[in-house]
Tab-separated table of C-alpha atoms in Angstrom:
chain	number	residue	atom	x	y	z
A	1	UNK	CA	103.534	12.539	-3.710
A	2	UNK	CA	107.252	12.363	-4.801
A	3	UNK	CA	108.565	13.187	-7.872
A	4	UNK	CA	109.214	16.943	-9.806
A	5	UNK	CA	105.638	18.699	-9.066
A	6	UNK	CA	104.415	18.878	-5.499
A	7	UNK	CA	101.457	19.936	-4.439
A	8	UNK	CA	102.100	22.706	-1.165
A	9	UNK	CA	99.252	24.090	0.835
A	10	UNK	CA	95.440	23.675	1.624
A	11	UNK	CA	93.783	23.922	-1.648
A	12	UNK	CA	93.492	21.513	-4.749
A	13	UNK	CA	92.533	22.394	-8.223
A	14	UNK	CA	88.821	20.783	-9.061
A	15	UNK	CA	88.683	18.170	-11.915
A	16	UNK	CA	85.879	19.748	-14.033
A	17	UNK	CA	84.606	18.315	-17.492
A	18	UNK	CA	84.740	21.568	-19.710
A	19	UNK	CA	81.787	24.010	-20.409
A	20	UNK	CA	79.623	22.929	-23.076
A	21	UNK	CA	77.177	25.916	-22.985
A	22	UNK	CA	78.321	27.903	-25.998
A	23	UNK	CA	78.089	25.043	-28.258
A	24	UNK	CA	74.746	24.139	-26.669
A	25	UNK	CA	73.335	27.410	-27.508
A	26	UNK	CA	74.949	27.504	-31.102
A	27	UNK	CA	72.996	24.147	-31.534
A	28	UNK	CA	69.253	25.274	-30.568
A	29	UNK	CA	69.986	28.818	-32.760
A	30	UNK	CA	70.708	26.490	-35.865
A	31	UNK	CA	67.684	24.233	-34.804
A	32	UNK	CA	65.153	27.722	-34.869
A	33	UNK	CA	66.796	28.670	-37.856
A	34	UNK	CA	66.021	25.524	-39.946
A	35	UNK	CA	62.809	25.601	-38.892
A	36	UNK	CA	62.042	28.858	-39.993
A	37	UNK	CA	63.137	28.226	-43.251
A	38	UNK	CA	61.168	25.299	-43.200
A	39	UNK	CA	58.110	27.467	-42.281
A	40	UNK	CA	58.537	29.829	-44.922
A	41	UNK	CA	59.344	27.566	-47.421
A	42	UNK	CA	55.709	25.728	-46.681
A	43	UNK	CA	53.701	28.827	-46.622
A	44	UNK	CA	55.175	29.818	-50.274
A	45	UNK	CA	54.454	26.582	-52.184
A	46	UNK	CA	50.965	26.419	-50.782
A	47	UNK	CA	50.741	29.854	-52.136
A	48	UNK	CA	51.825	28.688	-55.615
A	49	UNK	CA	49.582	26.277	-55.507
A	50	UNK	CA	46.555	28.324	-54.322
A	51	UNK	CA	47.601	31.051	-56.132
A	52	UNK	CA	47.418	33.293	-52.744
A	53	UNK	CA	45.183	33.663	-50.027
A	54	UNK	CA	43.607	37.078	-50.531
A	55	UNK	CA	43.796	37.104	-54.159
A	56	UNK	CA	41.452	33.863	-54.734
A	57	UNK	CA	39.060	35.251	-51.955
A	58	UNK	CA	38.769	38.172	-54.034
A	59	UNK	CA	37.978	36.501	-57.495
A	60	UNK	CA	35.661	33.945	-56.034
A	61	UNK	CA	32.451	36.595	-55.971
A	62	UNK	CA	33.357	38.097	-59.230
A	63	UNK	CA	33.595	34.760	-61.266
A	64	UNK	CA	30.524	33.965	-59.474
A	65	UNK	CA	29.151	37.054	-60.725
A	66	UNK	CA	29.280	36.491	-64.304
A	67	UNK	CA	27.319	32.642	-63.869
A	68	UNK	CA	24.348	34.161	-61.766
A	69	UNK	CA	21.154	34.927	-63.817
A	70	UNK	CA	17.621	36.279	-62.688
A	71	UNK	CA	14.395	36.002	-64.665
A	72	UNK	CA	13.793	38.705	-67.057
A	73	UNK	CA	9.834	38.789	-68.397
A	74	UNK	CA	10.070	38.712	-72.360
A	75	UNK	CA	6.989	38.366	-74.427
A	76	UNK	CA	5.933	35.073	-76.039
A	77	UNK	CA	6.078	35.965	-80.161
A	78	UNK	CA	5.169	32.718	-80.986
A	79	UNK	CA	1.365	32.806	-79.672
A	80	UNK	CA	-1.151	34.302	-81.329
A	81	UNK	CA	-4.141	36.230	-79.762
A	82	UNK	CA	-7.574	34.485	-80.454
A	83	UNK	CA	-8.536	37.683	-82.554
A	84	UNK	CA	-5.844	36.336	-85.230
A	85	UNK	CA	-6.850	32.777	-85.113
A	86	UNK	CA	-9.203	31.610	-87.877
A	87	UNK	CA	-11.536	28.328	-86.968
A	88	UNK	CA	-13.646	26.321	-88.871
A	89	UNK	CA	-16.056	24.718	-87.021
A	90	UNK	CA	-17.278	21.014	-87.950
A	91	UNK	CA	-19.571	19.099	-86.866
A	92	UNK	CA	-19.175	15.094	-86.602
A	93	UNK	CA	-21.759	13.718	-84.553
A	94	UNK	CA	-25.429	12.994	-84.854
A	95	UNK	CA	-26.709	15.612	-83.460
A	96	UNK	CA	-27.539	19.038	-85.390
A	97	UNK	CA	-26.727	22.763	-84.079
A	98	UNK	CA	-23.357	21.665	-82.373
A	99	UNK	CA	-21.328	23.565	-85.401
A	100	UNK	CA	-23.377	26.660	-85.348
A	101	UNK	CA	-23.739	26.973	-81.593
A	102	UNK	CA	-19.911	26.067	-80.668
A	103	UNK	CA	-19.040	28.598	-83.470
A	104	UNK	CA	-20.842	31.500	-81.700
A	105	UNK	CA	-19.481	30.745	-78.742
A	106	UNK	CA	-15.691	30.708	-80.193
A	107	UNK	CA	-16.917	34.005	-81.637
A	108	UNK	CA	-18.133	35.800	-78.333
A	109	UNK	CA	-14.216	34.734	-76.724
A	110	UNK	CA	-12.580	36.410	-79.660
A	111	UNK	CA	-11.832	34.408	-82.389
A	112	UNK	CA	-12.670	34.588	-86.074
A	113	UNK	CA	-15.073	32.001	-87.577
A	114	UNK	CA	-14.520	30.721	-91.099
A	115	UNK	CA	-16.193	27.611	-92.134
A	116	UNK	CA	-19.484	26.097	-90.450
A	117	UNK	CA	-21.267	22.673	-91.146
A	118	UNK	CA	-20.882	19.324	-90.719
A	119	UNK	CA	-17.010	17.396	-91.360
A	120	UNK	CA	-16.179	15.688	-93.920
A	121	UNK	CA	-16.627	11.497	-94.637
A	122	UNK	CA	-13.420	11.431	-93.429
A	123	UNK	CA	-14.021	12.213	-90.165
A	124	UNK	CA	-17.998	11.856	-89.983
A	125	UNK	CA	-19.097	10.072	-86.929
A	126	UNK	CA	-15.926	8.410	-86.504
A	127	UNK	CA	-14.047	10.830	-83.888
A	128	UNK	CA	-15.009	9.179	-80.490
A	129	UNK	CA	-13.415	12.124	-78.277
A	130	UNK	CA	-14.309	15.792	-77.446
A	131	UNK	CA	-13.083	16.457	-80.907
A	132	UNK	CA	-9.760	17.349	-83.138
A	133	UNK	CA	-8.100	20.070	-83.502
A	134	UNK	CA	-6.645	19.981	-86.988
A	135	UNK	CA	-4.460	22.705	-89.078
A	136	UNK	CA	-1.105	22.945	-90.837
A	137	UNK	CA	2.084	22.052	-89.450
A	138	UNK	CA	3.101	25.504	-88.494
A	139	UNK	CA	0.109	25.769	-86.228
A	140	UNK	CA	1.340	23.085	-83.793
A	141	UNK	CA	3.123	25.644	-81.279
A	142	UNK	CA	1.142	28.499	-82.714
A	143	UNK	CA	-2.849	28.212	-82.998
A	144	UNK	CA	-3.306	24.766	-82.043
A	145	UNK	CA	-2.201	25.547	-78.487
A	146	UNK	CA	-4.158	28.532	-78.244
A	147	UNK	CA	-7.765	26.592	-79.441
A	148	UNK	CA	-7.143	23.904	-77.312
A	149	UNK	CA	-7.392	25.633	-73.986
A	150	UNK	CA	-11.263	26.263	-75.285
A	151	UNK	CA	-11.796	22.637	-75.588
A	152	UNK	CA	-10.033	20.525	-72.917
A	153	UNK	CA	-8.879	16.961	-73.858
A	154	UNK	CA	-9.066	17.790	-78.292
A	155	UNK	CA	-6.849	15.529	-80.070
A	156	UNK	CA	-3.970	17.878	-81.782
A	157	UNK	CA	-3.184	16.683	-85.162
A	158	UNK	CA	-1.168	19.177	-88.437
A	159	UNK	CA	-1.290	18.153	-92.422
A	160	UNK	CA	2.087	18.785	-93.858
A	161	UNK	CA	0.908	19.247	-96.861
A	162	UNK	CA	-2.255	22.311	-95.625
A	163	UNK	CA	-2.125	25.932	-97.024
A	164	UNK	CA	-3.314	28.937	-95.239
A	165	UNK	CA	-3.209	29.598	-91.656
A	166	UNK	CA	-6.750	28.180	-90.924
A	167	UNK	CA	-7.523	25.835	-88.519
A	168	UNK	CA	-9.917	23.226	-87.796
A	169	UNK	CA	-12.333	22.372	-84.748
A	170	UNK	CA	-13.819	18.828	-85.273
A	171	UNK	CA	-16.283	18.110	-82.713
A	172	UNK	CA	-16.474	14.618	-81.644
A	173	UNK	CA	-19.307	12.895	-79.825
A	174	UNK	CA	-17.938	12.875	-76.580
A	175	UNK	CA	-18.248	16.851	-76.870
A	176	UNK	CA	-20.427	18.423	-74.579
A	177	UNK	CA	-19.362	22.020	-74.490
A	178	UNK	CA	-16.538	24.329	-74.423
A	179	UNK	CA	-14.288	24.319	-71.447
A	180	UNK	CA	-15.920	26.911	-69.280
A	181	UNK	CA	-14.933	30.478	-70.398
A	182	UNK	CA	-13.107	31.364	-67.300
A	183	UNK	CA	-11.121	28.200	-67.480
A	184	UNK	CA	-10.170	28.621	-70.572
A	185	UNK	CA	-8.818	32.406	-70.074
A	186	UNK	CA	-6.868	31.001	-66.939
A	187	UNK	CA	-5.018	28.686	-69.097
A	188	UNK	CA	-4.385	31.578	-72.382
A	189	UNK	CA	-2.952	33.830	-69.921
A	190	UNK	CA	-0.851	31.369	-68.868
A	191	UNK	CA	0.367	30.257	-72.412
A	192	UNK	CA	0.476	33.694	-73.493
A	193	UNK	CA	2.008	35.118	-71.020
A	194	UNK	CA	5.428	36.824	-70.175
A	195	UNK	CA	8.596	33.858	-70.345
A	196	UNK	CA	11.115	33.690	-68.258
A	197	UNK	CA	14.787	34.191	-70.213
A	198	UNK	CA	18.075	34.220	-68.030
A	199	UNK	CA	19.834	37.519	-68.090
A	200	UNK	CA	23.056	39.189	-66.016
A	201	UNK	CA	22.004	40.214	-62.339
A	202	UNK	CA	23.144	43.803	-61.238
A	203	UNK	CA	23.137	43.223	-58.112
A	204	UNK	CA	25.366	39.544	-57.959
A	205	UNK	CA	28.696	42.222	-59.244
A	206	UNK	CA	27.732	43.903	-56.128
């Protein structure tokens, strides 16, 4: 080669492209970095919105603990026991006795006997079932109940308009007898039993 610059000897400087590495590397530290950010940034909104992890784990049992309930036995006030149950007894079939004899019985199982004899023209020979339970209205979920588990299948009927506490016993000519004794003091434990109410459970704060 002519010209100014020669080149003298053995050895010839390489053509190289220049080193990239540095900004290479700068390059994958920014790439970490905005994905870091990214990362963190994720993990706080979905703590704003779930109002954090270990908090809401935590408050779950105790807001459960105020809605759990358990059964709490609590008498039933509004039945009365047999002893404080007056019946009259009628009878309105054909046949004679029923009054007396169904009366005695009622008697024997606890209850208090008023009137005896045969029912009124109002109701003579013209109730076709077992027979009717009859007494003011505030007997309906009182002493009504409470008679009728002596005579399975009674008609239930109130008189607005009835004084006293009384109540009636119409038997009808399908009557036969009384529902058997120990039948009948199945079902007035049942009604008179303990009710269930809902109270707070000591062991669901637990």
């Amino acid at each position: 080669m002519g010209g100014q610059y020669r080149i003298t000897g053995d050895k010839y400087p390489r053509m190289r492209r220049p080193r990239r590495r540095g900004r290479l590397v700068l390059m994958v530290v920014a790439s970490v970095a905005v994905v870091g950010v990214g990362g963190w940034g994720t993990l706080q909104l979905i703590d704003v919105f779930t109002g954090g992890g270990k908090q809401a784990s935590a408050a779950g049992p105790k807001a459960d603990c105020a809605s759990k309930v358990s059964p709490s036995p609590t008498a039933n006030a509004g039945v009365p026991k047999p002893a404080q149950i007056t019946v009259n007894v009628y009878n309105a079939t054909p046949r004679s006795g029923l009054a007396k004899s169904t009366a005695d019985e009622l008697k024997k199982r606890g209850f208090r006997i008023g009137d005896v004899g045969n029912a009124s023209a109002q109701f003579d020979k013209k109730v076709k079932g077992t027979g009717i339970l009859l007494g003011p209205a505030a007997s309906l979920d009182t002493s009504l109940p409470v008679l009728a588990t002596q005579l399975t299948g009674a008609e239930r009927r109130t008189e607005p308009t009835r004084k006293g506490t009384a109540v009636d016993l119409i038997i009808g000519t399908a009557f036969k007898d009384l529902t058997a004794k120990a039948t009948a003091d199945k079902a007035l434990a049942a009604l008179s039993g303990p009710a269930p109410t809902a109270s707070a459970s000591p062991k669901a704060c637990s």
